[in-house]
Short mmCIF file of C-alpha atoms in Angstrom, two decimals:
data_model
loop_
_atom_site.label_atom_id
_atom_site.label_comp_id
_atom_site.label_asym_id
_atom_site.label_seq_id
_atom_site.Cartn_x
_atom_site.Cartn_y
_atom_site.Cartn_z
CA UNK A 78 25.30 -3.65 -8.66
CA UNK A 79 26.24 -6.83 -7.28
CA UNK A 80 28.36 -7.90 -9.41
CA UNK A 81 30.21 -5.21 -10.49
CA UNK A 82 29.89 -3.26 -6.76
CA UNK A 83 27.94 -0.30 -5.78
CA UNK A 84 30.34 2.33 -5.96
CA UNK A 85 31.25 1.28 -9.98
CA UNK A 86 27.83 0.99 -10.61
CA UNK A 87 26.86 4.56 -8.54
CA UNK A 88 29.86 6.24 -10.28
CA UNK A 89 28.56 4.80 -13.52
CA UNK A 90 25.27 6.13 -13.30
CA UNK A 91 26.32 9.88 -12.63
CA UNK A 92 28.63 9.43 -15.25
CA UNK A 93 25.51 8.43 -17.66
CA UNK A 94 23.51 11.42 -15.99
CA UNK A 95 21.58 10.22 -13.26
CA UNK A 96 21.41 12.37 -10.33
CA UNK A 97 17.78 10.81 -8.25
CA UNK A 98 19.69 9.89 -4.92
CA UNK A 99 16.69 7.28 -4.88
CA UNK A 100 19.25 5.29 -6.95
CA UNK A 101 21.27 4.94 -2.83
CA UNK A 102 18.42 2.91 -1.97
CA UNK A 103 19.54 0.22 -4.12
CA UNK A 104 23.03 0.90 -3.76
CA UNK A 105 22.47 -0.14 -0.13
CA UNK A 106 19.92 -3.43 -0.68
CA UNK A 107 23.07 -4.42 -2.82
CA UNK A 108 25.94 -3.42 -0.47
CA UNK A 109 27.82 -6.68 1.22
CA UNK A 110 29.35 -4.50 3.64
CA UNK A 111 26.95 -3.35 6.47
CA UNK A 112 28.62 0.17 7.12
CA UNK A 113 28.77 0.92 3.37
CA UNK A 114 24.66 0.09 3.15
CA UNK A 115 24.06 2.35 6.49
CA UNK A 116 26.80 5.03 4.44
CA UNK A 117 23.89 4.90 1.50
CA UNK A 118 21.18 4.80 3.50
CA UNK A 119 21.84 7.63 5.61
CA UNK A 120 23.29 9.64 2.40
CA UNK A 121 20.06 9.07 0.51
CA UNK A 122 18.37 10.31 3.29
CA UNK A 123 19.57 13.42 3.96
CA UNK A 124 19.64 14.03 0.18
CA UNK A 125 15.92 13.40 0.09
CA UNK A 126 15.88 15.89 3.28
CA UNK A 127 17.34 18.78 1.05
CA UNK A 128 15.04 18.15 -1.70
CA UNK A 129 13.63 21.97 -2.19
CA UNK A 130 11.08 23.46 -2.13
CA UNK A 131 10.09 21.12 0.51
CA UNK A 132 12.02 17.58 1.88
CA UNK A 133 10.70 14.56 -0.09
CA UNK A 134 8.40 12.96 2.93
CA UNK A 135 7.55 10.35 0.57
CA UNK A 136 11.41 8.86 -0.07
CA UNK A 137 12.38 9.71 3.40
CA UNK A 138 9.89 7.43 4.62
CA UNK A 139 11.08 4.57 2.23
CA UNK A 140 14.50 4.89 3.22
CA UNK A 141 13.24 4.27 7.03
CA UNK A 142 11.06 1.01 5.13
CA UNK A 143 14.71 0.25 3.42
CA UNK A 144 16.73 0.30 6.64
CA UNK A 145 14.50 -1.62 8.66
CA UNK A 146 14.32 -4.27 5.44
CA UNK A 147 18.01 -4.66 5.79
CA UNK A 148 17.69 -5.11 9.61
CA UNK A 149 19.56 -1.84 10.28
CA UNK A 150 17.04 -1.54 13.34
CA UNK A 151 19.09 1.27 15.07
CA UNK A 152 19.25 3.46 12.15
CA UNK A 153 15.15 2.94 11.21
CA UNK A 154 14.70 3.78 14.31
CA UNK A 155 16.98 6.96 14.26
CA UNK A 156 15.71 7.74 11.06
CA UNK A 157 12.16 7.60 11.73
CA UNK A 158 12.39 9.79 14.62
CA UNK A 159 13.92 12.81 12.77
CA UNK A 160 11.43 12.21 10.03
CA UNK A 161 8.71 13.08 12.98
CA UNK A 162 10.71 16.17 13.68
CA UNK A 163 11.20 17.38 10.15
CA UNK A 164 7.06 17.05 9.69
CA UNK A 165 6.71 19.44 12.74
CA UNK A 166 9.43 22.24 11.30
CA UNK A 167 9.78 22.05 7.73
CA UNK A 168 7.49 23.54 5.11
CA UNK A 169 5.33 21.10 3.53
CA UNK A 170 1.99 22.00 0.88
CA UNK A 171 0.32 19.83 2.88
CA UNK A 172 1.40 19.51 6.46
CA UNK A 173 -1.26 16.37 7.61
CA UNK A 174 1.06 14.39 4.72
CA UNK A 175 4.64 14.33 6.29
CA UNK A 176 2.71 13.58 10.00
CA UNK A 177 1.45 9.89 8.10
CA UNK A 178 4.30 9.37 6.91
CA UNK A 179 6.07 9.84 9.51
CA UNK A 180 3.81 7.79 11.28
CA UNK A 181 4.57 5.14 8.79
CA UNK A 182 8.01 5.23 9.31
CA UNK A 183 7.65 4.65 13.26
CA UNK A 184 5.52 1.73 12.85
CA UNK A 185 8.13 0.22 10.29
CA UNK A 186 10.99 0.93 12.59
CA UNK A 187 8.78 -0.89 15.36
CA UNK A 188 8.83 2.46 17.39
CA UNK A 189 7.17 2.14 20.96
CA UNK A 190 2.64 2.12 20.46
CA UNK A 191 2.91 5.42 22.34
CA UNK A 192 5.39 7.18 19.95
CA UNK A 193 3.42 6.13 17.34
CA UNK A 194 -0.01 7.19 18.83
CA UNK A 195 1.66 10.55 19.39
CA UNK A 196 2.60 10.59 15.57
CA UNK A 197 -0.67 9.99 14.70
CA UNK A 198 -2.32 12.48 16.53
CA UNK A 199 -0.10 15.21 15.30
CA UNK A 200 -1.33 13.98 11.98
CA UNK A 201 -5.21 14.16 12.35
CA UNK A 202 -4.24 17.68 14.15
CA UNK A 203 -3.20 19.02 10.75
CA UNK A 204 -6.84 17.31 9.05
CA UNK A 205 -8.66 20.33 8.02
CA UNK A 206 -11.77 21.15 10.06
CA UNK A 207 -13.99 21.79 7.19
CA UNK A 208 -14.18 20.07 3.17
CA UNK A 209 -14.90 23.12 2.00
CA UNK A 210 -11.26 24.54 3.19
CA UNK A 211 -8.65 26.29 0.85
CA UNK A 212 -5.63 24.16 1.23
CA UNK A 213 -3.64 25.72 -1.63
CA UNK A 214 -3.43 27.24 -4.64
CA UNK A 215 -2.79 25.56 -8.00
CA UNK A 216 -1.12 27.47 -11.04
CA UNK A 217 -3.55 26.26 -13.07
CA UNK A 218 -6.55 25.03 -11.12
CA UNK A 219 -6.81 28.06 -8.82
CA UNK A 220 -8.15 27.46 -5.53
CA UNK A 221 -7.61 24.14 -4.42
CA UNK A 222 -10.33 22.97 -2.05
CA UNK A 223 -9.70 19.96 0.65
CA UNK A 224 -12.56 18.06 0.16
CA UNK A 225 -12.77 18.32 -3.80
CA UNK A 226 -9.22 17.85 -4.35
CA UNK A 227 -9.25 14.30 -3.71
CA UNK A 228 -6.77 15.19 -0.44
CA UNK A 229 -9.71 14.76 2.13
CA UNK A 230 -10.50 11.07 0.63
CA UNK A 231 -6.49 10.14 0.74
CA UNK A 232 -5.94 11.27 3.86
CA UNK A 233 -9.01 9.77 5.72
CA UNK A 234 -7.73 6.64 4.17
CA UNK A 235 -4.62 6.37 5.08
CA UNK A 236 -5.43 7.44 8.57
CA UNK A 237 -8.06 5.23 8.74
CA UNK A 238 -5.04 2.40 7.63
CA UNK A 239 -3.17 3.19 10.76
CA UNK A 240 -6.12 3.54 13.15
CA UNK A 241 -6.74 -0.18 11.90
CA UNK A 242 -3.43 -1.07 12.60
CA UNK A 243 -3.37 -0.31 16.08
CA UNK A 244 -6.52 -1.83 16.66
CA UNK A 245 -8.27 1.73 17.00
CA UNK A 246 -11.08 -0.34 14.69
CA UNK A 247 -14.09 2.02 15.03
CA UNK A 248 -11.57 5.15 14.58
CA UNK A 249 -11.00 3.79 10.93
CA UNK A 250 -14.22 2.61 9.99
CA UNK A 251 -15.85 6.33 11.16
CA UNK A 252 -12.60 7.88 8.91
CA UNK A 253 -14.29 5.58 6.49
CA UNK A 254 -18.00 6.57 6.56
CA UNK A 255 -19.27 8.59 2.85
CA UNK A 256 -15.88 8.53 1.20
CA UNK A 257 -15.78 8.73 -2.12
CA UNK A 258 -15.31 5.69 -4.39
CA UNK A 259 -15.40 3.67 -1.68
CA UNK A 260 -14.64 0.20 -3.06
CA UNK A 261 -11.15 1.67 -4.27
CA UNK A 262 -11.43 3.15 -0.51
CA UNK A 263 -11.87 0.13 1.30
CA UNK A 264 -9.25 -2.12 -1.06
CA UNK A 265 -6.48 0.44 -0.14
CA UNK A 266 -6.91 0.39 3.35
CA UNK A 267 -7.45 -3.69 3.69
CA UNK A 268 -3.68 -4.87 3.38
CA UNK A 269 -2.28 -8.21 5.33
CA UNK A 270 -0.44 -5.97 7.32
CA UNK A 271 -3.88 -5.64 9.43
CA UNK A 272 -3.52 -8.17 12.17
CA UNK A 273 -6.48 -11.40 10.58
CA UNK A 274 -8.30 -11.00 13.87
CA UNK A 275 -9.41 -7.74 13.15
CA UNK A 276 -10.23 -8.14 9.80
CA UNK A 277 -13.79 -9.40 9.77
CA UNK A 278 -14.75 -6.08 11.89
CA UNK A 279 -13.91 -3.56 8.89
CA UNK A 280 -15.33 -6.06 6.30
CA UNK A 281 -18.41 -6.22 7.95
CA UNK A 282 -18.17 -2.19 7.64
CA UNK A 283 -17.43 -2.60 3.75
CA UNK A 284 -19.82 -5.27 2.88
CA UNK A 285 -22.66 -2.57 4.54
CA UNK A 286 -21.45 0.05 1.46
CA UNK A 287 -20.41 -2.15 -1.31
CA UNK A 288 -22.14 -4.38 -3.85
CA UNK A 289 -21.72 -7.96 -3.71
CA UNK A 290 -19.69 -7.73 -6.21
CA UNK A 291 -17.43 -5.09 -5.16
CA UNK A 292 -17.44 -6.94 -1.71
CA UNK A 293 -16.10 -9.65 -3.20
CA UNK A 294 -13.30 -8.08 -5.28
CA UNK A 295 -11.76 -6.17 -1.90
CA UNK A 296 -11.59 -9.46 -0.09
CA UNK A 297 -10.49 -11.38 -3.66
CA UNK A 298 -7.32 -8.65 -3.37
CA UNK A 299 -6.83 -9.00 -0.24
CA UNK A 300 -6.53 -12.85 -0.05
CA UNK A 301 -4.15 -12.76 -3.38
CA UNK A 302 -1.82 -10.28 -1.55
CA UNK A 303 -1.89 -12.58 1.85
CA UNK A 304 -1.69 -15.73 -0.44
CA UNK A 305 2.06 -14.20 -1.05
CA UNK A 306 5.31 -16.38 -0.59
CA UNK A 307 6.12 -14.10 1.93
CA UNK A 308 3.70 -14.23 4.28
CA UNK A 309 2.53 -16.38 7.06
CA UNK A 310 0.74 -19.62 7.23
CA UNK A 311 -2.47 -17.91 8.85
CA UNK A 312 -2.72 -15.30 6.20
CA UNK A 313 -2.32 -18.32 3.60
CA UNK A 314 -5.37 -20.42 5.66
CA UNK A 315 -7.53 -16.64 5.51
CA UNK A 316 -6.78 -16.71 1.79
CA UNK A 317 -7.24 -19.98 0.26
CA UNK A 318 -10.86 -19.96 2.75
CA UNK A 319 -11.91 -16.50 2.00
CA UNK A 320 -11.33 -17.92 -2.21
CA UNK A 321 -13.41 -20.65 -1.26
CA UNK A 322 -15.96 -18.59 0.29
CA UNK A 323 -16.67 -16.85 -3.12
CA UNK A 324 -16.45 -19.67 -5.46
CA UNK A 325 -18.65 -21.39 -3.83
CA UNK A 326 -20.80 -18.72 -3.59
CA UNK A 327 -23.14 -17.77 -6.95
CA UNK A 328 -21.48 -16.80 -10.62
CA UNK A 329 -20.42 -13.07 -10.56
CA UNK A 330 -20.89 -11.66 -14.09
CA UNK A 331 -20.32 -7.69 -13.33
CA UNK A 332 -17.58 -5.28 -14.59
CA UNK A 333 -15.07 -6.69 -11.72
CA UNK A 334 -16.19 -10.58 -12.41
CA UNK A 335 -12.99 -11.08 -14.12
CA UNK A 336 -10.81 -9.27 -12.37
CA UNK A 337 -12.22 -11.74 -9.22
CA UNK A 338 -11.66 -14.26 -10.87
CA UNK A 339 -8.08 -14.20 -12.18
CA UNK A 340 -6.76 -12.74 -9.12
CA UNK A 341 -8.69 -16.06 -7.43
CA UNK A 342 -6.53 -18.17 -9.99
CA UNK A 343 -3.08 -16.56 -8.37
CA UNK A 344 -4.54 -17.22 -5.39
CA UNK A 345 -4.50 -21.33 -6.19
CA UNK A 346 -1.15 -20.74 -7.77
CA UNK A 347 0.09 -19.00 -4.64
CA UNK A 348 -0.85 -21.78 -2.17
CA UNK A 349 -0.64 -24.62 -4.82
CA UNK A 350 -4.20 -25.13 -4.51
CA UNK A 351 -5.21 -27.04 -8.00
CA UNK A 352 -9.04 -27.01 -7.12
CA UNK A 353 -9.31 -23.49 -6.35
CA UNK A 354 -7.07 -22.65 -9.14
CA UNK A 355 -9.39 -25.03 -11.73
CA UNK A 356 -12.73 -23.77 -10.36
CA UNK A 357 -11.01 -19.54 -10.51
CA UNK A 358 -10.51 -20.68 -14.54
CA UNK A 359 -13.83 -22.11 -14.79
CA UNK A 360 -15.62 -19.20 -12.90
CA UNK A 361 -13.25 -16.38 -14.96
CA UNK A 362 -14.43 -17.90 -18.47
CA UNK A 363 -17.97 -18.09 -17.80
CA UNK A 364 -17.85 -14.45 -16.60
CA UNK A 365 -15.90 -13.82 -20.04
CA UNK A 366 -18.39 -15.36 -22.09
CA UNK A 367 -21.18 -13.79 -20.28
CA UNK A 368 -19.89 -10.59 -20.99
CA UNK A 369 -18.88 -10.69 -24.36
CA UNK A 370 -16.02 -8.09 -23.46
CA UNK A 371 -13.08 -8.38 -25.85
CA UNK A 372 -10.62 -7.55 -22.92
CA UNK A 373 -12.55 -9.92 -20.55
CA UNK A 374 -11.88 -12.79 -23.15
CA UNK A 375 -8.40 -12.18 -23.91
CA UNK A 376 -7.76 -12.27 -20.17
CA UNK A 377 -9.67 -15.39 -18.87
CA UNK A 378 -7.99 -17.02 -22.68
CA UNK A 379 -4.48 -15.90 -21.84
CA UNK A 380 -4.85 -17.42 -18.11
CA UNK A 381 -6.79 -20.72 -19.58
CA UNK A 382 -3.44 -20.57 -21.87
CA UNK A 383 -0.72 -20.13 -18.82
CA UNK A 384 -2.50 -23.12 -16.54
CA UNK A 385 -2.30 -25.60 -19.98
CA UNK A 386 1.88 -24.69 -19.70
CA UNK A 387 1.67 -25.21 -15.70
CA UNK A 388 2.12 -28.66 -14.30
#
């Protein structure tokens, strides 16, 4: 799009049959000009609003994320506040859905705490009272029921990833307490856009209803995302220690070993750490020879394979 200009590339990709105004979003990260990126984002927007038979929460909340990327603060901003008005007045299968998002989209706009607090609570207003509640009706699963639908488990946790965000840390780790599959849980709602300080509070809560080894593979995901190029030099400090922390600690050999492992050899990569990224290797082959696992040795041999082409 860049080099050939968004509106030759847009008209070429109706001409070719593409009609997902998604395709705006782009249009606007690749725009020089800043009105012509606001023209896009605001377009895709209110495309995503008419999206029947219900507005497309879900895009409406990235193009809010996509404007305040660009630095169009004003327009996030705008953008995030009708997205909290169309939650309250426009149908929706599942009303508590549109209320997080929208919720989202305030916090990425950096909205005022109380305009997001307000957000919130319109959110958990919508959270049916009972598990056993009739939330819908599938054409071909009948009777959908909130809390064996999988919707009571995804929308504790992404309330629960808010609640931590504003530093509401008991909230979350209550919205936490018996979910289901609760190491995917807790690795969905641990992301480095938790403030570090708070971050030993809810992984004292996980380590209390996960294995050792699932313990360690939340943190192990957590530290490779915060070990990122992007992010700060704290969250770099909390990953390389928290990779030291578990390779120093005793040989995992479970299901997730490898998976630990290689996501602690990024981790070295990340932060150009050779001795954590040597000892990940070391750790992630023993795991895959302890296993036997076909997949488990083609993975710790193709990463033994990329460090021998590294410097």
């Amino acid at each position: 799009m860049r080099v050939t200009g968004s509106e030759t590339a847009l008209r070429l990709y109706n001409e070719a049959g593409g009609h997902r105004p998604n395709i705006l979003l782009t249009a606007a990260s690749a725009a020089t000009d800043s009105d012509q990126s606001t023209a896009y984002l605001e377009r895709a927007y209110e495309e995503f609003s008419d999206e029947k038979p219900w507005p497309d929460f879900d895009w409406m909340e990235r193009t809010v994320r996509r404007s305040a990327d660009l630095g169009h603060t004003e327009l996030a901003l705008e953008l995030a506040r009708d997205l909290v008005l169309k939650a309250q007045t426009e149908p929706s299968a599942f009303p508590v859905f549109p209320h997080i998002k929208a919720t989202r989209g305030l916090i990425a706009a950096q909205a005022d705490e109380a305009e997001v607090r307000q957000s919130l609570e319109l959110a958990e207003g919508f959270f049916p009272q009972s598990d056993k509640e009739v939330v819908g009706l599938g054409v071909v699963s009948g009777p959908i029921v909130w809390g064996r639908s999988g919707l009571d488990a995804q929308a504790r946790r992404e309330i629960a990833t808010l609640r931590a965000l504003l530093g509401d840390l008991e909230d979350a780790i209550q919205l936490m307490d018996g979910i289901e599959d609760p190491v995917f849980a807790w690795n969905d709602i641990l992301t480095s856009d938790i403030p570090i300080e708070h971050l030993n509070t809810l992984l004292d809560a996980a380590k209390k209803v996960l294995s050792v080894e699932e313990y360690s593979y939340v943190r192990t995901q957590l530290a490779a995302e915060m070990s990122r190029s992007d992010k700060t030099e704290a969250q770099a400090s909390w990953a390389i220690w928290t990779a030291t922390a578990i390779l120093e600690a005793e040989q995992l050999t479970g299901d997730l070993a490898v998976i630990i492992y290689r996501s602690l050899v990024w981790v070295g990569d990340n932060v150009d750490d050779q001795n954590t990224k040597g000892l990940a290797l070391t750790r992630m082959a023993q795991a895959a020879l302890s296993s036997r696992d076909y997949g488990d040795l083609i993975k710790a041999g193709f990463q033994w394979y990329q460090a021998s082409l590294g410097p």
